[in-house]
Tab-separated table of C-alpha atoms in Angstrom:
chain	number	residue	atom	x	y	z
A	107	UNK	CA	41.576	-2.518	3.026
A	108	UNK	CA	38.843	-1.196	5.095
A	109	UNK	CA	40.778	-0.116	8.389
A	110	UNK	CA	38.125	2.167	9.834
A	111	UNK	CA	36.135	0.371	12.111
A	112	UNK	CA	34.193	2.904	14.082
A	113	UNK	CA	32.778	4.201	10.866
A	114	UNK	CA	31.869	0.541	9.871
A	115	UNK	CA	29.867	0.165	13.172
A	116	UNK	CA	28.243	3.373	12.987
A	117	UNK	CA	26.912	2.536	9.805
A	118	UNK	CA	25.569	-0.446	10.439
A	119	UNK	CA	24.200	0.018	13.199
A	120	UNK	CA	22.179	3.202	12.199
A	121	UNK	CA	18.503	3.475	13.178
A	122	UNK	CA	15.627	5.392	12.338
A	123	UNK	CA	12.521	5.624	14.258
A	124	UNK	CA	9.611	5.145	12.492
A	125	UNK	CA	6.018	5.372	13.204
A	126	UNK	CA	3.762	3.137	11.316
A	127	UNK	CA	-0.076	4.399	10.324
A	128	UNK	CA	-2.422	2.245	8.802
A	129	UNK	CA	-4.203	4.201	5.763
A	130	UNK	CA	-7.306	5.449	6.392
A	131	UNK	CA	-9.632	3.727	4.223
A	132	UNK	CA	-8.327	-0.175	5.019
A	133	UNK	CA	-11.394	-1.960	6.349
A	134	UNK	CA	-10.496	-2.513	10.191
A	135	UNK	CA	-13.155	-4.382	12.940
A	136	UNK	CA	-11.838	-1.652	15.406
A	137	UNK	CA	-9.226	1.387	15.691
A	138	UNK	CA	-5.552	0.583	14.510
A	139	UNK	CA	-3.207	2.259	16.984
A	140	UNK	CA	0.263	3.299	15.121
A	141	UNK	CA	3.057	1.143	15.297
A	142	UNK	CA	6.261	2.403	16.329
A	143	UNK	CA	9.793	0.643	15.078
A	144	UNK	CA	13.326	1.569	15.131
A	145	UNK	CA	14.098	0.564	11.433
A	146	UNK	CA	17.871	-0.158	10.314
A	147	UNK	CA	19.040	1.906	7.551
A	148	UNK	CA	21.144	-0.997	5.903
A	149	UNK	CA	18.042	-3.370	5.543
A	150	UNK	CA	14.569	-3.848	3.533
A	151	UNK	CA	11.476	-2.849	4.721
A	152	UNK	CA	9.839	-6.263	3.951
A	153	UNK	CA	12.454	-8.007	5.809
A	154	UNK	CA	11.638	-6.272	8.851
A	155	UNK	CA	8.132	-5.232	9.213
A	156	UNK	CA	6.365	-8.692	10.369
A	157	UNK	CA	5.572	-7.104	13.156
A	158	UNK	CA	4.075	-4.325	11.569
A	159	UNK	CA	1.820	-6.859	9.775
A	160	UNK	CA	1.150	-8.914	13.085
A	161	UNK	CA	-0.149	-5.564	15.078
A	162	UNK	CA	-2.203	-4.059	12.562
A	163	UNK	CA	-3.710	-7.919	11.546
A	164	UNK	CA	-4.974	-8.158	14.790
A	165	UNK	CA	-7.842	-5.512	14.057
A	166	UNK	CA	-8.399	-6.792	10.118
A	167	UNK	CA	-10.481	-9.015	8.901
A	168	UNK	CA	-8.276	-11.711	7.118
A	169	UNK	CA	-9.969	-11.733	3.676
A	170	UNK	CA	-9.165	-7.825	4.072
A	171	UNK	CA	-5.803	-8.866	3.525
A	172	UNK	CA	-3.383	-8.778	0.633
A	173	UNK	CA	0.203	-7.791	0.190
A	174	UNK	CA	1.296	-4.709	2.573
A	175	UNK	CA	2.873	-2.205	0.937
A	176	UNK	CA	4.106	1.509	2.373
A	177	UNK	CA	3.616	5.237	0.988
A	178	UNK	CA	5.584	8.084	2.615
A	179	UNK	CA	3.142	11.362	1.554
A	180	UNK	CA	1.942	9.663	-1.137
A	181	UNK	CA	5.154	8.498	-2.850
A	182	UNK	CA	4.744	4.739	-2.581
A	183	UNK	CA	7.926	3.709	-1.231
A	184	UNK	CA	10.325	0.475	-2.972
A	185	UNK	CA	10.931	-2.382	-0.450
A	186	UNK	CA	14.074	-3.471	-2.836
A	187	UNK	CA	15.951	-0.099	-2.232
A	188	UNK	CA	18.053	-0.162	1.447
A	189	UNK	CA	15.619	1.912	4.340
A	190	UNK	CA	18.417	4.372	4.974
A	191	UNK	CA	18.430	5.523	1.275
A	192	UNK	CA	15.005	5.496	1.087
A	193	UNK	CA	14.632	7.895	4.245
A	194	UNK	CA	17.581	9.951	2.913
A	195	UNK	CA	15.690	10.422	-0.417
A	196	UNK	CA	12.196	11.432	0.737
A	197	UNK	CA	12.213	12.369	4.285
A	198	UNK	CA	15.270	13.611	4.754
A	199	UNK	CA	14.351	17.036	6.323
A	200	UNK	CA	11.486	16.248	7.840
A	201	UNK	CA	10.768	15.559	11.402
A	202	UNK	CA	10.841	12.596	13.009
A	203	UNK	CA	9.702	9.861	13.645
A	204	UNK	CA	9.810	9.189	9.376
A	205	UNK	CA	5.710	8.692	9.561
A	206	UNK	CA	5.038	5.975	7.399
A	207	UNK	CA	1.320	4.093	5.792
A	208	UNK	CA	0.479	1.161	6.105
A	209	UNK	CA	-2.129	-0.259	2.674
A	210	UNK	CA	-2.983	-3.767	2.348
A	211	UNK	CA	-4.976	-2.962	-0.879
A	212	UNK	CA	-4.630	-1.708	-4.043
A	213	UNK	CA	-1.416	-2.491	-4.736
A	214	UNK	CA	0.817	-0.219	-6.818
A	215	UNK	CA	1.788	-2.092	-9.565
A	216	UNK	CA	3.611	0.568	-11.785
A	217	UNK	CA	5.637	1.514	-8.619
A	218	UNK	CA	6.385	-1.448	-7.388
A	219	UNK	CA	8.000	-4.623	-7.286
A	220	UNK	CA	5.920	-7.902	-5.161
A	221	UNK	CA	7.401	-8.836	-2.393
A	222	UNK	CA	6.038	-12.817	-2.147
A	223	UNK	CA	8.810	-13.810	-0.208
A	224	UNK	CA	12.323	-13.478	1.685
A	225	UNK	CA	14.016	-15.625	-0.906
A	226	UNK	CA	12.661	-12.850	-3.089
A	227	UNK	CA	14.127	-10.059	-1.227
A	228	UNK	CA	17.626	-12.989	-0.660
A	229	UNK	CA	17.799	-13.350	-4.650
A	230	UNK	CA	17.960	-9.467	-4.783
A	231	UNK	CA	20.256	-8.661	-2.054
A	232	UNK	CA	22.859	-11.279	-3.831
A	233	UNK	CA	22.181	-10.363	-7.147
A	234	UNK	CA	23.236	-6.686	-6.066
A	235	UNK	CA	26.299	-7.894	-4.353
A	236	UNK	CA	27.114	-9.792	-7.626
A	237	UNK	CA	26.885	-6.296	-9.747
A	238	UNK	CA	28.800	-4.378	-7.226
A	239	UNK	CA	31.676	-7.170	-7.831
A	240	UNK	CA	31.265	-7.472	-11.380
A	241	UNK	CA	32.366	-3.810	-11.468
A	242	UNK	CA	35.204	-3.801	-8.139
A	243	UNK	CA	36.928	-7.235	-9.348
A	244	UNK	CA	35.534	-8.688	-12.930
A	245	UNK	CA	33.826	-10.972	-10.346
A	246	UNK	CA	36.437	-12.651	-9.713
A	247	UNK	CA	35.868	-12.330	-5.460
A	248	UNK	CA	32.685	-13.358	-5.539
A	249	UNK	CA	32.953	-15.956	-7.629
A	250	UNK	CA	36.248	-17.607	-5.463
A	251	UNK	CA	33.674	-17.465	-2.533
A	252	UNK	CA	31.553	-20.664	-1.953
A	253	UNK	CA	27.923	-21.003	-1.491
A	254	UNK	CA	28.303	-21.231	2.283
A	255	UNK	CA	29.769	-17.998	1.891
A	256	UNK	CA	27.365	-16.089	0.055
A	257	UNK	CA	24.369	-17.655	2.649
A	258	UNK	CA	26.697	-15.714	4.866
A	259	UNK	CA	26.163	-12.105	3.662
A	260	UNK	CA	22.926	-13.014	3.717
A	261	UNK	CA	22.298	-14.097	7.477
A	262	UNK	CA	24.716	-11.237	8.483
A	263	UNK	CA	22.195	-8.866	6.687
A	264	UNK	CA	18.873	-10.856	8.042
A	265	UNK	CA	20.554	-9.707	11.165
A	266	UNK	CA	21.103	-6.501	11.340
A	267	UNK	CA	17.925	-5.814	12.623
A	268	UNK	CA	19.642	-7.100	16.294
A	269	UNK	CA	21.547	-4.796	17.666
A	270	UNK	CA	24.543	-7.496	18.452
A	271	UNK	CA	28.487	-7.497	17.648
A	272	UNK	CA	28.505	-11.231	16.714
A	273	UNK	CA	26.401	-10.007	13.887
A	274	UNK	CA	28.809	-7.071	12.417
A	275	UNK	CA	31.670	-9.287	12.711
A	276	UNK	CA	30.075	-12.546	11.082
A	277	UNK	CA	28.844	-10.120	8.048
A	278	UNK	CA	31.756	-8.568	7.558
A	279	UNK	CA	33.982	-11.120	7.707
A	280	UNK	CA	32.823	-12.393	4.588
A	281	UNK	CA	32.573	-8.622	3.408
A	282	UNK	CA	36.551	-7.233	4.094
A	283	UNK	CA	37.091	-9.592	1.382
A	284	UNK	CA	34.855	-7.642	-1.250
A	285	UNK	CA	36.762	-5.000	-0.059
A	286	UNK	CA	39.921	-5.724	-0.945
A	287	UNK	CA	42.331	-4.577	-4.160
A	288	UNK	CA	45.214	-5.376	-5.640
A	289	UNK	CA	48.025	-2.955	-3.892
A	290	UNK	CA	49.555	-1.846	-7.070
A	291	UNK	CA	46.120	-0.899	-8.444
A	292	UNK	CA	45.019	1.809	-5.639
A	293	UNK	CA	41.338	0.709	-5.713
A	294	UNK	CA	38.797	-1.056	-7.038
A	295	UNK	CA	38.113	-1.235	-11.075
A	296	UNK	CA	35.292	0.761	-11.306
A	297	UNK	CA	33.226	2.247	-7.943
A	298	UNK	CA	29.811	0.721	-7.531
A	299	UNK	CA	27.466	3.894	-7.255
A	300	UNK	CA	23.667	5.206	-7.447
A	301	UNK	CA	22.877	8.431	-7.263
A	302	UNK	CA	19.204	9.505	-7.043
A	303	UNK	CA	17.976	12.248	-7.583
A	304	UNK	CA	14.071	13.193	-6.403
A	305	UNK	CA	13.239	15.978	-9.153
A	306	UNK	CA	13.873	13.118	-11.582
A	307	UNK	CA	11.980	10.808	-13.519
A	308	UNK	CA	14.981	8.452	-14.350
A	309	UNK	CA	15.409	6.016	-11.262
A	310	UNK	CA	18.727	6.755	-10.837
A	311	UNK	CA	22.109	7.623	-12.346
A	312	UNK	CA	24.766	4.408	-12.439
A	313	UNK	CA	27.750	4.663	-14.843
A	314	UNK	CA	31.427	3.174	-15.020
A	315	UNK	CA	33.563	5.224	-12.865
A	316	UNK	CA	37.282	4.880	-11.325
A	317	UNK	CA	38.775	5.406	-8.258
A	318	UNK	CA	42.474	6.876	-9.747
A	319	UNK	CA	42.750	8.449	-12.948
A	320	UNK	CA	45.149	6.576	-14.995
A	321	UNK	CA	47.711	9.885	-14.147
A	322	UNK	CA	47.295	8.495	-10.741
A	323	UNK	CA	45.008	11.442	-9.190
A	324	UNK	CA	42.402	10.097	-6.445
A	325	UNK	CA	39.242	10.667	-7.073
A	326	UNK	CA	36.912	12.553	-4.810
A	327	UNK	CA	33.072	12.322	-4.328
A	328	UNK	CA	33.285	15.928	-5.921
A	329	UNK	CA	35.025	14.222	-9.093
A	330	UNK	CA	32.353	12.129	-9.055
A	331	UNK	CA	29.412	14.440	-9.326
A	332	UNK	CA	31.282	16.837	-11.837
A	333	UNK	CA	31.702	13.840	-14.004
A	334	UNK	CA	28.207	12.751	-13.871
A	335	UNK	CA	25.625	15.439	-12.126
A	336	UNK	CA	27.728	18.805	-11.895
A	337	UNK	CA	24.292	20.322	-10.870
A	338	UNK	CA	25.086	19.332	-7.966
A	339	UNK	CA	27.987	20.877	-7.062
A	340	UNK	CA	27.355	24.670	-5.794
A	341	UNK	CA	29.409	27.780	-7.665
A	342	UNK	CA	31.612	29.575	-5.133
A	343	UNK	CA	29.400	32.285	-4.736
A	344	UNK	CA	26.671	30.365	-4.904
A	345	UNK	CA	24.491	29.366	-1.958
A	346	UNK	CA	23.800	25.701	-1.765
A	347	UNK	CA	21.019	24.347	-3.988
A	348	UNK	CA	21.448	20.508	-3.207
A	349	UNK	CA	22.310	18.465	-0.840
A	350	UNK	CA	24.579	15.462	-1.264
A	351	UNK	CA	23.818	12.822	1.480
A	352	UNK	CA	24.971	9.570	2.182
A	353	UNK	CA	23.768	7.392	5.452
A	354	UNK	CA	22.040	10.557	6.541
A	355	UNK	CA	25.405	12.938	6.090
A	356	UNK	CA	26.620	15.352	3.625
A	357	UNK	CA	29.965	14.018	3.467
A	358	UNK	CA	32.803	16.506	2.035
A	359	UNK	CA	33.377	16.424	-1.915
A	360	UNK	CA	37.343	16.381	-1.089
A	361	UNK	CA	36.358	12.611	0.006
A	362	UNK	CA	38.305	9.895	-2.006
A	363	UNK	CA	36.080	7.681	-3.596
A	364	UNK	CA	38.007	4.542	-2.969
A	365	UNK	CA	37.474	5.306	0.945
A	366	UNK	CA	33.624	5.814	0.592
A	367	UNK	CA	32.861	2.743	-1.089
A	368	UNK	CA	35.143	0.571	1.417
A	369	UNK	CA	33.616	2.021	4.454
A	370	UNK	CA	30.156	3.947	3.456
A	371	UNK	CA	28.488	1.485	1.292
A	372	UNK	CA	25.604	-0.443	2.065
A	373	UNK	CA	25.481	-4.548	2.412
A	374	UNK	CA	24.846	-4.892	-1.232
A	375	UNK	CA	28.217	-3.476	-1.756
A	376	UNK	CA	27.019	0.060	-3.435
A	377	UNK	CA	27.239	3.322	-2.586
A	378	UNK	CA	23.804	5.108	-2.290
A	379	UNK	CA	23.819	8.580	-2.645
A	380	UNK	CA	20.842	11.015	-2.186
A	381	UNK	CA	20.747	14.415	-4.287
A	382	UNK	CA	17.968	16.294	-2.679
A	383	UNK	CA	17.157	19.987	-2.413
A	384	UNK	CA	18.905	21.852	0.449
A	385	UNK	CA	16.628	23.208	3.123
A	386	UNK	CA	15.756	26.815	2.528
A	387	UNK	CA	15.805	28.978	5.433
B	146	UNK	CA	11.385	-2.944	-30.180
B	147	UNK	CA	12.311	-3.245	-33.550
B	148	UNK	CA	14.254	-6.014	-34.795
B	149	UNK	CA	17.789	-4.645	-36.227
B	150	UNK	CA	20.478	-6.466	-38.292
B	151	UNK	CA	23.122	-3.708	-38.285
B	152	UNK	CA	25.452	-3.303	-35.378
B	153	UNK	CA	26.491	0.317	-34.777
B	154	UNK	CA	29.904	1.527	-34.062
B	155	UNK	CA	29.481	2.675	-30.610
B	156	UNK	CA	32.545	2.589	-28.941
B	157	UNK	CA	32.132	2.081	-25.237
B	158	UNK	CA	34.429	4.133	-23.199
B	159	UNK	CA	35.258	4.083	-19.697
B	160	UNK	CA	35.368	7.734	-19.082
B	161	UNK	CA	34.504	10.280	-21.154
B	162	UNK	CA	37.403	12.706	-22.055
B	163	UNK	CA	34.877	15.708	-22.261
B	164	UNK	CA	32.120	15.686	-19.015
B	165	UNK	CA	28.653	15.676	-20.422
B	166	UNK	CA	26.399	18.342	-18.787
B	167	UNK	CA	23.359	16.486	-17.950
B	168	UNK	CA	20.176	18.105	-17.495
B	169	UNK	CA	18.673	17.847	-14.781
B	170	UNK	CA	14.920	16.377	-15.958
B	171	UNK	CA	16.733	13.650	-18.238
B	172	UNK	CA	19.864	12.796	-16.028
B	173	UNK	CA	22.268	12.485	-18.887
B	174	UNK	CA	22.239	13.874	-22.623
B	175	UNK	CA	23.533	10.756	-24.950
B	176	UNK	CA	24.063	10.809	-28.265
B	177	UNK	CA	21.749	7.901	-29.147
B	178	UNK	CA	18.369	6.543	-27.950
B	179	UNK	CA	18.694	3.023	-28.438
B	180	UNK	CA	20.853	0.552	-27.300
B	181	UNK	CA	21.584	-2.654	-28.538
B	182	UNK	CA	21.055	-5.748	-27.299
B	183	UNK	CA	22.560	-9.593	-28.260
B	184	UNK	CA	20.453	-11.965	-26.323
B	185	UNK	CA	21.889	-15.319	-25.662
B	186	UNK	CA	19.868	-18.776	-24.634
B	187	UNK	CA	21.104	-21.004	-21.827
B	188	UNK	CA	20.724	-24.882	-21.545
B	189	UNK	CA	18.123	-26.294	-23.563
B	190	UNK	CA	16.016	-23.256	-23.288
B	191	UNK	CA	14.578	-22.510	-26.887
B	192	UNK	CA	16.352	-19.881	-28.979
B	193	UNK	CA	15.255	-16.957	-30.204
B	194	UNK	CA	15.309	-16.720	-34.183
B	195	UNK	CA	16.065	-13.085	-34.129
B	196	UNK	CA	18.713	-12.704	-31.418
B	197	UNK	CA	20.087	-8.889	-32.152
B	198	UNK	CA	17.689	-6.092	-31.224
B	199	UNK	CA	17.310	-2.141	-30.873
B	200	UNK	CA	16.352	-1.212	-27.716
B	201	UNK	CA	15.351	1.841	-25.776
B	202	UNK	CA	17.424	2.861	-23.548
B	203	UNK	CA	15.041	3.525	-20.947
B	204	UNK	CA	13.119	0.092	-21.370
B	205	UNK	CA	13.408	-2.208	-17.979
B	206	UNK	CA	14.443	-5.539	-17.593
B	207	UNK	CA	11.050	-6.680	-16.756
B	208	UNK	CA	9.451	-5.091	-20.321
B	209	UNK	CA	12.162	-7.268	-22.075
B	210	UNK	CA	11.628	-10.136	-20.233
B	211	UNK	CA	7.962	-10.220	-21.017
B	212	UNK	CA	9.002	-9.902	-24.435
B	213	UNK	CA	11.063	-13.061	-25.070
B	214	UNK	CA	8.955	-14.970	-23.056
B	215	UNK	CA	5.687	-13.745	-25.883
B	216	UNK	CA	8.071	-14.422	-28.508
B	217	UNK	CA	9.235	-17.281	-26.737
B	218	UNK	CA	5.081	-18.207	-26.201
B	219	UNK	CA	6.068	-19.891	-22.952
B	220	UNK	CA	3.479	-20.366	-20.418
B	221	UNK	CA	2.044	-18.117	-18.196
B	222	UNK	CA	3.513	-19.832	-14.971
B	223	UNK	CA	6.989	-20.050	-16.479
B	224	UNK	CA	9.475	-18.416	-15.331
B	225	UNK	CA	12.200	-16.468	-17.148
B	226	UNK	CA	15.536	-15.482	-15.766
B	227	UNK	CA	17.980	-12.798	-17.312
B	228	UNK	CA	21.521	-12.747	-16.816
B	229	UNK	CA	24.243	-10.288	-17.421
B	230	UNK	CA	27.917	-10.768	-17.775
B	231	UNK	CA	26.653	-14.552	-16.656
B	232	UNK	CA	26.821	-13.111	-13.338
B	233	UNK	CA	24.426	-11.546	-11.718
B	234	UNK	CA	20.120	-11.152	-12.191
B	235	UNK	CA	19.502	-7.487	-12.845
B	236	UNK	CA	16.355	-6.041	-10.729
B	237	UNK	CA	13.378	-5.806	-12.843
B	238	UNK	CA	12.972	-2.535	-13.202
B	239	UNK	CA	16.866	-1.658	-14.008
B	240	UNK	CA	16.553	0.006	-17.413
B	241	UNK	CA	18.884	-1.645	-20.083
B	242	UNK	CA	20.434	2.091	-21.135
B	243	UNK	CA	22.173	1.803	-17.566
B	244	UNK	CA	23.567	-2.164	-17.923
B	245	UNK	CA	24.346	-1.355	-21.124
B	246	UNK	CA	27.008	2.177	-20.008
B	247	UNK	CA	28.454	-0.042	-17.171
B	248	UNK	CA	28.460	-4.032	-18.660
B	249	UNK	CA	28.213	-3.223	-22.237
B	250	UNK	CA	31.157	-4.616	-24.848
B	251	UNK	CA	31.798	-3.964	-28.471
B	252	UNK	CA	29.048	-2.111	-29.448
B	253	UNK	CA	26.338	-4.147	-27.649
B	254	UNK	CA	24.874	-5.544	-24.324
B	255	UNK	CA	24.745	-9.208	-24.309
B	256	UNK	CA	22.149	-10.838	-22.502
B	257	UNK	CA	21.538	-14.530	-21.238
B	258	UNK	CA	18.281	-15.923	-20.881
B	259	UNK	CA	17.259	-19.182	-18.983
B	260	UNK	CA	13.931	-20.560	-17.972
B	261	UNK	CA	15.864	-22.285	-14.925
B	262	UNK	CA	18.289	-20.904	-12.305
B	263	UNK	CA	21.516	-20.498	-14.404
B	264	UNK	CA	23.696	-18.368	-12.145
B	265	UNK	CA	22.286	-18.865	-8.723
């Protein structure tokens, strides 16, 4: 059961400011001023950047127009993964605001998914929820839940972007129940995870993983990583080489699993974790 | 993708009793390269004649999808929806190597295929 509440709140409600550029060569009447957003880390960047379009439309030329897409220093960034991982992944030590440009041309379409629509970005969100409870409960949760139901994950996530209480509490009402187990078991089935790693060409690492071993051992997110990226885990005497980061913190490896995914998982019910190079000094 | 009438003996386990050591340009070092893959019509949508294939691990959703609907020769406008564990859509890009180590079963990873909404 997730008991935690403060942690549930902070996570949600977890902002990054952003500044928004419009690239250099899009054809504008005048100058486009940046646009500056605080942009949750639990949502999708098409789902909250209308007003990005609106304020740099207002110097464009309609026919000028065509789908908006982002780049972060050139590394055209996916509206379908959550903000907050996407920050975590590629602009993690940089300073802020996360600097972000704007195209309306020349869409990448080996990098990218389209974007027509929010039932586009709806369809994805749910679908995502779906795998995450294929693998916690054979589906069985989200299958006992009614349509009404799901359309409420959905609005709770379509409002995250207000900072309100009704909000947390009318998502995760629906949510606690995703997060539930069966006492006797100790967890979940398997752990929904992604780990991504940015020196990688593979999108990112996914695999079947449980929460207790069957000798009853809880597993840690340092069990995790030996099992399926050990790279990441320094030797004793080694000085850090990576950096393990979830919603913007390096939690501690001696973290059970079980506990991470009930209180440190995004909307869509997975765990997004960041492997990125430490800092050097 | 090659068409293949053999099933392999794969056996899909939950966790592996020995950790792999992945490295670190490929993720993780598997035995084989190719999964495969049992795809499965839904409703009246029109059923593939070959239904077993080989696949890459590292092909996405999206390549396969473009490939029943050629073999398929539906229209350009249609759309095609895939389904696994008649659950959930996987994201286009999600490479079947990855659905196959989490939702495969006996060997293979089965696949549904609708030209409607099957699973919402």
């Amino acid at each position: 059961m997730a008991d935690d509440k403060d942690v549930l709140r902070d996570v949600w409600f977890g902002r990054i400011p952003t500044c928004f550029t419009l690239y250099q060569d899009e054809i504008t009447e005048r100058e486009a001023e940046p646009f500056y957003l605080l942009l949750p880390r639990m949502s999708y960047l098409t789902l909250v950047t209308d007003k990005v379009k609106k304020h740099f439309l207002k110097v464009m030329k309609a026919e000028d127009i065509e789908e908006m897409w982002f780049d972060f220093e050139g590394t055209s960034l996916k509206w379908h993964y959550p903000i907050g991982l996407l920050f975590d992944l590629h602009a993690s030590n940089t300073a802020l605001p996360w600097s972000i440009t704007v195209h309306f041309k020349n869409f990448p379409e080996r990098d990218l998914l389209h974007c027509p629509s929010n039932s586009v970005i709806e369809a994805h969100f749910m679908s995502s929820i779906k795998e995450a409870d294929a693998l916690k409960h054979k589906s069985q949760v989200i299958n006992d839940m009614q349509k009404k139901d799901h359309k409420q994950l959905w609005m709770g996530l379509q409002n995250v972007v207000l900072c309100s209480s009704d909000k947390f509490d009318q998502f995760w009402a629906m949510n606690r129940k995703l997060m539930e187990y069966p006492t006797e078991e100790g967890g979940f089935r398997y752990i929904p995870f992604r780990i991504y790693l940015t020196m990688s060409d593979r999108p990112f690492i996914q695999k079947l993983f449980r929460p207790i071993s069957p000798d009853g051992h809880t597993h840690t997110l340092g069990d995790l990583l030996k099992e399926v990226y050990p790279v990441a885990i320094p030797n004793d005497d080694e000085s850090k080489h990576y950096q393990v980061v979830i919603h913007g913190i390096e939690p501690l490896l001696e973290t059970p699993l079980q506990w991470l995914s009930e209180h440190l998982s995004h909307p869509d019910n997975f765990l997004h974790i960041s492997v990125i190079p430490a800092p050097s000094d | 993708m090659s068409d293949n009438a053999e099933s392999p003996t794969e056996t899909q386990k939950d966790e592996p009793s020995t950790p792999q050591q992945p490295t670190e340009d490929s993720g993780m070092a598997d035995d084989k390269k190719k999964i495969d893959v049992l795809l499965k019509a839904v409703g009246d949508t029109p059923i593939m004649k070959t239904k077993k294939w080989s696949v890459e691990k590292g092909r996405t959703v999206q390549s396969l999808s473009q490939f029943i609907s050629r073999f398929l020769k539906m229209e350009a406008n249609e759309q095609l929806f895939i389904y696994v564990n008649q659950s959930f859509s996987p994201s286009p890009d999600q490479e079947v190597g990855v659905l196959f180590q989490c939702f495969g079963s006996d060997g293979k990873l089965v696949l549904h295929y609708c030209k409607s909404q099957a699973w919402g």
